[in-house]
Each structure stands twice: as structure tokens, then as C-alpha cells.
PDB file of C-alpha atoms in Angstrom:
ATOM      1  CA  MET A   1     -67.677 -17.849  61.992  1.00  0.00           C
ATOM      2  CA  PRO A   2     -65.251 -17.233  59.105  1.00  0.00           C
ATOM      3  CA  VAL A   3     -66.443 -14.973  56.305  1.00  0.00           C
ATOM      4  CA  GLU A   4     -65.712 -15.760  52.660  1.00  0.00           C
ATOM      5  CA  THR A   5     -65.467 -12.613  50.573  1.00  0.00           C
ATOM      6  CA  GLN A   6     -63.581 -10.834  47.834  1.00  0.00           C
ATOM      7  CA  ALA A   7     -60.959  -8.225  48.568  1.00  0.00           C
ATOM      8  CA  THR A   8     -59.212  -5.517  46.572  1.00  0.00           C
ATOM      9  CA  VAL A   9     -55.429  -5.339  46.582  1.00  0.00           C
ATOM     10  CA  ARG A  10     -54.338  -1.962  47.948  1.00  0.00           C
ATOM     11  CA  GLU A  11     -50.536  -2.227  47.988  1.00  0.00           C
ATOM     12  CA  MET A  12     -47.544  -4.529  48.247  1.00  0.00           C
ATOM     13  CA  ILE A  13     -44.641  -3.910  50.630  1.00  0.00           C
ATOM     14  CA  VAL A  14     -41.132  -5.370  50.320  1.00  0.00           C
ATOM     15  CA  ARG A  15     -40.033  -6.781  53.706  1.00  0.00           C
ATOM     16  CA  THR A  16     -36.874  -8.654  52.637  1.00  0.00           C
ATOM     17  CA  PRO A  17     -35.471  -9.675  49.222  1.00  0.00           C
ATOM     18  CA  SER A  18     -37.827 -12.679  49.234  1.00  0.00           C
ATOM     19  CA  VAL A  19     -40.683 -11.605  51.539  1.00  0.00           C
ATOM     20  CA  ARG A  20     -43.640  -9.439  50.527  1.00  0.00           C
ATOM     21  CA  SER A  21     -46.620  -8.109  52.451  1.00  0.00           C
ATOM     22  CA  PHE A  22     -49.951  -7.674  50.668  1.00  0.00           C
ATOM     23  CA  ARG A  23     -52.513  -5.213  51.988  1.00  0.00           C
ATOM     24  CA  VAL A  24     -56.069  -5.839  50.854  1.00  0.00           C
ATOM     25  CA  VAL A  25     -59.450  -4.251  51.541  1.00  0.00           C
ATOM     26  CA  PRO A  26     -62.204  -6.884  52.063  1.00  0.00           C
ATOM     27  CA  ASP A  27     -65.688  -6.314  50.666  1.00  0.00           C
ATOM     28  CA  ASP A  28     -67.081  -7.750  53.895  1.00  0.00           C
ATOM     29  CA  GLU A  29     -65.078  -6.986  57.014  1.00  0.00           C
ATOM     30  CA  ALA A  30     -64.973  -9.452  59.893  1.00  0.00           C
ATOM     31  CA  PRO A  31     -63.517  -8.916  63.365  1.00  0.00           C
ATOM     32  CA  PHE A  32     -60.385 -10.957  64.005  1.00  0.00           C
ATOM     33  CA  GLN A  33     -57.931 -11.577  66.809  1.00  0.00           C
ATOM     34  CA  ALA A  34     -54.234 -10.858  66.506  1.00  0.00           C
ATOM     35  CA  GLY A  35     -52.470 -14.086  65.520  1.00  0.00           C
ATOM     36  CA  GLN A  36     -55.253 -15.575  63.385  1.00  0.00           C
ATOM     37  CA  TRP A  37     -54.957 -16.540  59.713  1.00  0.00           C
ATOM     38  CA  LEU A  38     -56.905 -16.332  56.463  1.00  0.00           C
ATOM     39  CA  MET A  39     -57.252 -18.510  53.381  1.00  0.00           C
ATOM     40  CA  VAL A  40     -56.003 -16.678  50.281  1.00  0.00           C
ATOM     41  CA  ALA A  41     -56.979 -17.468  46.667  1.00  0.00           C
ATOM     42  CA  PRO A  42     -55.046 -14.995  44.460  1.00  0.00           C
ATOM     43  CA  SER A  43     -56.377 -16.173  41.090  1.00  0.00           C
ATOM     44  CA  ALA A  44     -59.334 -17.845  39.416  1.00  0.00           C
ATOM     45  CA  ASP A  45     -57.607 -21.240  39.699  1.00  0.00           C
ATOM     46  CA  PRO A  46     -59.422 -23.009  42.579  1.00  0.00           C
ATOM     47  CA  ALA A  47     -56.310 -25.107  43.255  1.00  0.00           C
ATOM     48  CA  LEU A  48     -54.258 -22.016  44.086  1.00  0.00           C
ATOM     49  CA  LYS A  49     -55.141 -21.216  47.654  1.00  0.00           C
ATOM     50  CA  LYS A  50     -53.188 -21.308  50.887  1.00  0.00           C
ATOM     51  CA  PRO A  51     -53.573 -20.377  54.553  1.00  0.00           C
ATOM     52  CA  LEU A  52     -51.483 -17.328  55.486  1.00  0.00           C
ATOM     53  CA  SER A  53     -51.254 -15.570  58.820  1.00  0.00           C
ATOM     54  CA  ILE A  54     -52.699 -12.084  59.138  1.00  0.00           C
ATOM     55  CA  SER A  55     -49.630  -9.928  59.801  1.00  0.00           C
ATOM     56  CA  SER A  56     -51.581  -6.744  60.502  1.00  0.00           C
ATOM     57  CA  ALA A  57     -53.158  -6.083  63.889  1.00  0.00           C
ATOM     58  CA  PRO A  58     -56.835  -5.386  64.608  1.00  0.00           C
ATOM     59  CA  THR A  59     -55.710  -1.879  65.626  1.00  0.00           C
ATOM     60  CA  GLU A  60     -54.545  -1.165  62.055  1.00  0.00           C
ATOM     61  CA  LYS A  61     -57.737  -0.107  60.352  1.00  0.00           C
ATOM     62  CA  GLY A  62     -58.717   0.033  56.707  1.00  0.00           C
ATOM     63  CA  TYR A  63     -56.962  -3.088  55.430  1.00  0.00           C
ATOM     64  CA  LEU A  64     -55.895  -6.651  56.120  1.00  0.00           C
ATOM     65  CA  GLU A  65     -52.255  -7.557  55.594  1.00  0.00           C
ATOM     66  CA  PHE A  66     -50.797 -11.003  54.939  1.00  0.00           C
ATOM     67  CA  THR A  67     -47.140 -11.737  54.345  1.00  0.00           C
ATOM     68  CA  LYS A  68     -45.493 -14.487  52.289  1.00  0.00           C
ATOM     69  CA  LYS A  69     -41.998 -15.666  51.469  1.00  0.00           C
ATOM     70  CA  LEU A  70     -42.121 -15.869  47.688  1.00  0.00           C
ATOM     71  CA  THR A  71     -40.797 -19.000  46.004  1.00  0.00           C
ATOM     72  CA  THR A  72     -40.995 -20.447  42.488  1.00  0.00           C
ATOM     73  CA  SER A  73     -44.352 -22.138  43.159  1.00  0.00           C
ATOM     74  CA  ASP A  74     -47.489 -21.393  41.152  1.00  0.00           C
ATOM     75  CA  PHE A  75     -49.101 -19.866  44.234  1.00  0.00           C
ATOM     76  CA  SER A  76     -46.172 -17.486  44.815  1.00  0.00           C
ATOM     77  CA  SER A  77     -46.150 -16.596  41.129  1.00  0.00           C
ATOM     78  CA  ALA A  78     -49.839 -15.697  41.309  1.00  0.00           C
ATOM     79  CA  LEU A  79     -49.169 -13.468  44.318  1.00  0.00           C
ATOM     80  CA  SER A  80     -46.207 -11.825  42.588  1.00  0.00           C
ATOM     81  CA  ALA A  81     -48.408 -10.949  39.621  1.00  0.00           C
ATOM     82  CA  LEU A  82     -50.918  -9.018  41.748  1.00  0.00           C
ATOM     83  CA  LYS A  83     -51.256  -5.258  41.220  1.00  0.00           C
ATOM     84  CA  PRO A  84     -53.152  -2.570  43.131  1.00  0.00           C
ATOM     85  CA  GLY A  85     -56.813  -2.827  42.194  1.00  0.00           C
ATOM     86  CA  ASP A  86     -56.742  -6.573  41.525  1.00  0.00           C
ATOM     87  CA  ARG A  87     -59.361  -8.744  43.169  1.00  0.00           C
ATOM     88  CA  ILE A  88     -58.657 -11.856  45.238  1.00  0.00           C
ATOM     89  CA  ARG A  89     -60.761 -14.191  47.365  1.00  0.00           C
ATOM     90  CA  ILE A  90     -60.213 -14.666  51.096  1.00  0.00           C
ATOM     91  CA  ARG A  91     -61.819 -16.568  53.962  1.00  0.00           C
ATOM     92  CA  TYR A  92     -61.186 -15.313  57.491  1.00  0.00           C
ATOM     93  CA  PRO A  93     -60.641 -15.251  60.421  1.00  0.00           C
ATOM     94  CA  GLN A  94     -59.401 -18.694  61.408  1.00  0.00           C
ATOM     95  CA  GLY A  95     -56.962 -20.155  63.932  1.00  0.00           C
ATOM     96  CA  ARG A  96     -56.321 -20.223  67.683  1.00  0.00           C
ATOM     97  CA  PHE A  97     -52.764 -18.867  67.891  1.00  0.00           C
ATOM     98  CA  VAL A  98     -53.952 -15.908  69.932  1.00  0.00           C
ATOM     99  CA  PHE A  99     -53.235 -14.219  73.260  1.00  0.00           C
ATOM    100  CA  ASN A 100     -56.183 -13.162  75.408  1.00  0.00           C
ATOM    101  CA  GLY A 101     -54.267 -11.211  78.036  1.00  0.00           C
ATOM    102  CA  ASP A 102     -54.831 -13.854  80.696  1.00  0.00           C
ATOM    103  CA  VAL A 103     -51.179 -14.069  81.850  1.00  0.00           C
ATOM    104  CA  PRO A 104     -48.789 -11.180  82.647  1.00  0.00           C
ATOM    105  CA  LYS A 105     -45.693 -12.585  80.921  1.00  0.00           C
ATOM    106  CA  ILE A 106     -45.277 -14.275  77.532  1.00  0.00           C
ATOM    107  CA  ALA A 107     -42.410 -15.237  75.229  1.00  0.00           C
ATOM    108  CA  PHE A 108     -42.262 -15.883  71.493  1.00  0.00           C
ATOM    109  CA  LEU A 109     -39.769 -18.190  69.769  1.00  0.00           C
ATOM    110  CA  SER A 110     -39.866 -17.951  65.997  1.00  0.00           C
ATOM    111  CA  GLY A 111     -37.897 -18.201  62.790  1.00  0.00           C
ATOM    112  CA  GLY A 112     -38.189 -16.728  59.308  1.00  0.00           C
ATOM    113  CA  ILE A 113     -41.691 -16.062  58.038  1.00  0.00           C
ATOM    114  CA  GLY A 114     -43.128 -17.641  61.198  1.00  0.00           C
ATOM    115  CA  ILE A 115     -42.924 -14.120  62.623  1.00  0.00           C
ATOM    116  CA  THR A 116     -46.133 -12.996  60.881  1.00  0.00           C
ATOM    117  CA  PRO A 117     -48.764 -13.815  63.558  1.00  0.00           C
ATOM    118  CA  ILE A 118     -46.312 -12.732  66.259  1.00  0.00           C
ATOM    119  CA  ARG A 119     -45.934  -9.350  64.592  1.00  0.00           C
ATOM    120  CA  SER A 120     -49.738  -9.020  64.683  1.00  0.00           C
ATOM    121  CA  ILE A 121     -49.916  -9.862  68.398  1.00  0.00           C
ATOM    122  CA  CYS A 122     -47.013  -7.584  69.380  1.00  0.00           C
ATOM    123  CA  ARG A 123     -48.386  -4.680  67.356  1.00  0.00           C
ATOM    124  CA  ASP A 124     -51.850  -5.132  68.842  1.00  0.00           C
ATOM    125  CA  LEU A 125     -50.519  -5.166  72.417  1.00  0.00           C
ATOM    126  CA  THR A 126     -48.263  -2.172  71.730  1.00  0.00           C
ATOM    127  CA  ASP A 127     -51.022  -0.099  70.112  1.00  0.00           C
ATOM    128  CA  ARG A 128     -53.405  -0.825  72.980  1.00  0.00           C
ATOM    129  CA  GLY A 129     -50.818   0.075  75.617  1.00  0.00           C
ATOM    130  CA  ALA A 130     -51.051  -3.359  77.235  1.00  0.00           C
ATOM    131  CA  LYS A 131     -48.674  -3.991  80.133  1.00  0.00           C
ATOM    132  CA  THR A 132     -47.917  -7.583  79.110  1.00  0.00           C
ATOM    133  CA  ASP A 133     -44.206  -8.400  79.529  1.00  0.00           C
ATOM    134  CA  ILE A 134     -43.021  -9.776  76.151  1.00  0.00           C
ATOM    135  CA  VAL A 135     -39.746 -11.370  75.043  1.00  0.00           C
ATOM    136  CA  LEU A 136     -39.209 -12.373  71.393  1.00  0.00           C
ATOM    137  CA  LEU A 137     -36.358 -14.629  70.269  1.00  0.00           C
ATOM    138  CA  TYR A 138     -36.314 -14.425  66.469  1.00  0.00           C
ATOM    139  CA  GLY A 139     -34.056 -16.648  64.363  1.00  0.00           C
ATOM    140  CA  ASN A 140     -33.077 -16.008  60.740  1.00  0.00           C
ATOM    141  CA  ASN A 141     -30.405 -17.128  58.304  1.00  0.00           C
ATOM    142  CA  SER A 142     -28.939 -13.644  57.799  1.00  0.00           C
ATOM    143  CA  ILE A 143     -29.497  -9.959  58.545  1.00  0.00           C
ATOM    144  CA  ASP A 144     -31.108  -9.385  55.141  1.00  0.00           C
ATOM    145  CA  GLU A 145     -33.778 -11.978  55.915  1.00  0.00           C
ATOM    146  CA  ILE A 146     -35.099 -10.387  59.121  1.00  0.00           C
ATOM    147  CA  ALA A 147     -38.702  -9.516  58.248  1.00  0.00           C
ATOM    148  CA  PHE A 148     -40.291  -6.553  60.074  1.00  0.00           C
ATOM    149  CA  ARG A 149     -36.965  -5.581  61.648  1.00  0.00           C
ATOM    150  CA  ASP A 150     -37.682  -1.828  61.497  1.00  0.00           C
ATOM    151  CA  ASP A 151     -41.255  -2.447  62.600  1.00  0.00           C
ATOM    152  CA  PHE A 152     -40.138  -4.223  65.768  1.00  0.00           C
ATOM    153  CA  GLU A 153     -37.606  -1.471  66.483  1.00  0.00           C
ATOM    154  CA  SER A 154     -40.441   1.054  66.265  1.00  0.00           C
ATOM    155  CA  MET A 155     -42.575  -1.043  68.602  1.00  0.00           C
ATOM    156  CA  ARG A 156     -39.724  -1.310  71.104  1.00  0.00           C
ATOM    157  CA  SER A 157     -39.388   2.476  71.175  1.00  0.00           C
ATOM    158  CA  ARG A 158     -43.056   2.738  72.165  1.00  0.00           C
ATOM    159  CA  ASN A 159     -43.341  -0.337  74.363  1.00  0.00           C
ATOM    160  CA  PRO A 160     -40.811  -0.732  77.207  1.00  0.00           C
ATOM    161  CA  ALA A 161     -42.358  -4.131  78.027  1.00  0.00           C
ATOM    162  CA  LEU A 162     -41.213  -5.578  74.657  1.00  0.00           C
ATOM    163  CA  LYS A 163     -37.758  -7.160  74.327  1.00  0.00           C
ATOM    164  CA  VAL A 164     -36.519  -8.442  70.940  1.00  0.00           C
ATOM    165  CA  VAL A 165     -33.456 -10.685  70.572  1.00  0.00           C
ATOM    166  CA  HIS A 166     -32.186 -11.701  67.123  1.00  0.00           C
ATOM    167  CA  VAL A 167     -30.355 -14.972  66.431  1.00  0.00           C
ATOM    168  CA  LEU A 168     -28.612 -15.361  63.056  1.00  0.00           C
ATOM    169  CA  ARG A 169     -27.570 -18.681  61.582  1.00  0.00           C
ATOM    170  CA  THR A 170     -24.937 -16.863  59.497  1.00  0.00           C
ATOM    171  CA  ALA A 171     -23.767 -13.949  61.614  1.00  0.00           C
ATOM    172  CA  PRO A 172     -21.179 -11.396  60.410  1.00  0.00           C
ATOM    173  CA  ALA A 173     -18.043 -10.852  62.481  1.00  0.00           C
ATOM    174  CA  ASP A 174     -19.337  -7.552  63.869  1.00  0.00           C
ATOM    175  CA  TRP A 175     -22.789  -8.938  64.772  1.00  0.00           C
ATOM    176  CA  PRO A 176     -23.532  -7.934  68.394  1.00  0.00           C
ATOM    177  CA  GLY A 177     -26.166 -10.620  68.892  1.00  0.00           C
ATOM    178  CA  TYR A 178     -26.274 -14.398  68.868  1.00  0.00           C
ATOM    179  CA  GLY A 179     -25.136 -16.731  66.095  1.00  0.00           C
ATOM    180  CA  GLY A 180     -26.405 -20.218  65.282  1.00  0.00           C
ATOM    181  CA  PHE A 181     -29.804 -21.387  66.466  1.00  0.00           C
ATOM    182  CA  ILE A 182     -32.114 -20.656  69.409  1.00  0.00           C
ATOM    183  CA  THR A 183     -30.887 -22.868  72.260  1.00  0.00           C
ATOM    184  CA  ASP A 184     -31.732 -23.502  75.901  1.00  0.00           C
ATOM    185  CA  THR A 185     -28.660 -21.441  76.841  1.00  0.00           C
ATOM    186  CA  ILE A 186     -30.033 -18.417  74.966  1.00  0.00           C
ATOM    187  CA  VAL A 187     -33.442 -18.912  76.575  1.00  0.00           C
ATOM    188  CA  ARG A 188     -31.886 -19.090  80.062  1.00  0.00           C
ATOM    189  CA  THR A 189     -29.772 -15.988  79.395  1.00  0.00           C
ATOM    190  CA  GLU A 190     -32.395 -13.762  77.754  1.00  0.00           C
ATOM    191  CA  ILE A 191     -35.457 -15.067  79.614  1.00  0.00           C
ATOM    192  CA  PRO A 192     -34.224 -15.906  83.131  1.00  0.00           C
ATOM    193  CA  ASP A 193     -37.831 -15.992  84.374  1.00  0.00           C
ATOM    194  CA  TYR A 194     -38.845 -18.465  81.655  1.00  0.00           C
ATOM    195  CA  ARG A 195     -40.681 -20.670  84.174  1.00  0.00           C
ATOM    196  CA  GLU A 196     -43.114 -17.802  84.761  1.00  0.00           C
ATOM    197  CA  ARG A 197     -44.039 -17.335  81.090  1.00  0.00           C
ATOM    198  CA  ARG A 198     -46.331 -18.836  78.495  1.00  0.00           C
ATOM    199  CA  PHE A 199     -44.363 -19.608  75.318  1.00  0.00           C
ATOM    200  CA  TYR A 200     -45.663 -19.223  71.767  1.00  0.00           C
ATOM    201  CA  LEU A 201     -43.766 -21.075  69.023  1.00  0.00           C
ATOM    202  CA  CYS A 202     -44.346 -20.391  65.343  1.00  0.00           C
ATOM    203  CA  GLY A 203     -42.632 -21.461  62.123  1.00  0.00           C
ATOM    204  CA  PRO A 204     -42.079 -24.549  59.946  1.00  0.00           C
ATOM    205  CA  PRO A 205     -43.101 -27.737  61.795  1.00  0.00           C
ATOM    206  CA  PRO A 206     -39.503 -29.085  62.100  1.00  0.00           C
ATOM    207  CA  MET A 207     -38.390 -25.815  63.688  1.00  0.00           C
ATOM    208  CA  VAL A 208     -41.399 -25.712  66.006  1.00  0.00           C
ATOM    209  CA  ASP A 209     -40.713 -29.316  67.059  1.00  0.00           C
ATOM    210  CA  ALA A 210     -37.054 -28.497  67.747  1.00  0.00           C
ATOM    211  CA  LEU A 211     -37.942 -25.419  69.820  1.00  0.00           C
ATOM    212  CA  LYS A 212     -40.578 -27.342  71.757  1.00  0.00           C
ATOM    213  CA  LYS A 213     -37.930 -29.970  72.535  1.00  0.00           C
ATOM    214  CA  VAL A 214     -35.626 -27.224  73.857  1.00  0.00           C
ATOM    215  CA  LEU A 215     -38.359 -26.021  76.204  1.00  0.00           C
ATOM    216  CA  THR A 216     -39.632 -29.408  77.395  1.00  0.00           C
ATOM    217  CA  GLU A 217     -36.331 -31.274  77.790  1.00  0.00           C
ATOM    218  CA  PRO A 218     -33.363 -29.200  79.056  1.00  0.00           C
ATOM    219  CA  LEU A 219     -35.675 -26.477  80.394  1.00  0.00           C
ATOM    220  CA  ALA A 220     -38.308 -28.947  81.660  1.00  0.00           C
ATOM    221  CA  LEU A 221     -41.319 -26.745  80.921  1.00  0.00           C
ATOM    222  CA  PRO A 222     -44.713 -28.484  80.905  1.00  0.00           C
ATOM    223  CA  GLU A 223     -46.478 -28.705  77.558  1.00  0.00           C
ATOM    224  CA  GLU A 224     -49.447 -26.777  78.982  1.00  0.00           C
ATOM    225  CA  GLN A 225     -47.163 -23.732  79.076  1.00  0.00           C
ATOM    226  CA  ILE A 226     -46.521 -23.895  75.315  1.00  0.00           C
ATOM    227  CA  VAL A 227     -48.709 -22.799  72.374  1.00  0.00           C
ATOM    228  CA  THR A 228     -47.640 -23.812  68.865  1.00  0.00           C
ATOM    229  CA  GLU A 229     -48.441 -22.923  65.262  1.00  0.00           C
ATOM    230  CA  GLY A 230     -46.812 -24.977  62.491  1.00  0.00           C
ATOM    231  CA  PHE A 231     -46.789 -23.756  58.875  1.00  0.00           C
ATOM    232  CA  ALA A 232     -46.655 -26.886  56.725  1.00  0.00           C
ATOM    233  CA  GLY A 233     -46.845 -25.167  53.327  1.00  0.00           C
ATOM    234  CA  TYR A 234     -44.280 -22.547  52.371  1.00  0.00           C
ATOM    235  CA  ASN A 235     -44.543 -22.860  48.590  1.00  0.00           C
TER     236      ASN A 235
END
């Protein structure tokens, strides 16, 4: 059952020019699974609350981390105003976008801030030394907007079973990776054994729908092989 509790802000971490991670220490800790989310209320205004994925892994002790792309909304403004020592209200854990280790091979398709629960799952598997074969295709508009880029590089150095492929909508001339969007051609090239994998899709609902269409139409994967998480509110 989810726990509703207060938490103390410990620190804020800049991930990209527009993305921030917030590490908080809950008064009442609750066990959670990598990939779950929490409800965050950063101010006394009861209207200002949103569900955000937990971007930290259960293996990272002493804090919970959630990550948000900051906009001009009132909710983002309230988050931006937080300082170490401030108190917020949270309710967690919630959600079923989790991996229980029941299949040997998985793949993640994601874009932008949809990477947050995926980062949690990949970090958890890496820290625990799991042998799960993982491929991540991660789409962003530009290099500067790749959240957790250094973090995933660190994970790759420790986890030979983790493969990360970046796809940039606006790619510089010297970019060694893919440009444009995640397509069935990229999936076939980077995940030739895609029929043997469970796919996890995470991001804004239109992007998730488009990626699901890529998997179910040209690649003809059954829907039972696909797990989705759509973030409707980015403000």
C-alpha cells in the first residue's frame, strides 16, 4: 500500500538545461520497485501535485530521487523554488512499470524525460549484478537534452549486458549515432533478436503510441510483449 508522508529536500541536481533531479529524505520510508512513481506536492497549495517517476533505484539508499523537466507552469515554479531543508509531501510507491526478472532479455524505447523509470530499472539491475540482457534506444531533440547521459555511460562500464543507443532529432554533422526518430529500421539493426525480448515503452502518450505502432505493425510483435507507461502531464 502507498504511504503518504512528508519528506525533506536534500539536494537538487542539474541533468540538462531544463531537467532537474530532486533528492528527498522521507519521514516514513516505504519499499519500492524500480520503475514505480510517487505523487509529489511541493507546496501548501493542494492543487499543485503531480505524479513523477522515481528516478533513483532501490539500491541507492538514504534518499528518493524524482526528476522533472521544468516548464513555466505553477508546479514547475514551485519545484524550482525548493531549497535544501524544505519540506514537501509525497505519496509512494505506485505504478506497475516494473521488471521482475522473469525474462532474460528486455529492451527499452524512450524519449526525453520518459527515461526516468528506465534509469531506475537499469541502475537497479546493474547494482545487483543481474545478468539480464538490456538494450536501450533513447531519443532526444539534441545532445544537450540527453538526461542521465554520464550515468548511463557509468552503468555501461560496469554492466556488459547493457547496450545504450542514442537517437537525436537534431543531430550535428559529426554525430556518430542515429538522427531523426526511433524507427523499425533502427530496432532491426540494433536489436536483431527483438522477437525474443519484452519491450518497455515510456514517454509522452503520443510518442508511446507511435513506438508501439512501430513494434506492432512493421515488426509484428504481439501486444503481450509490450509494457507501456504514458506521462500525460509534463507541465
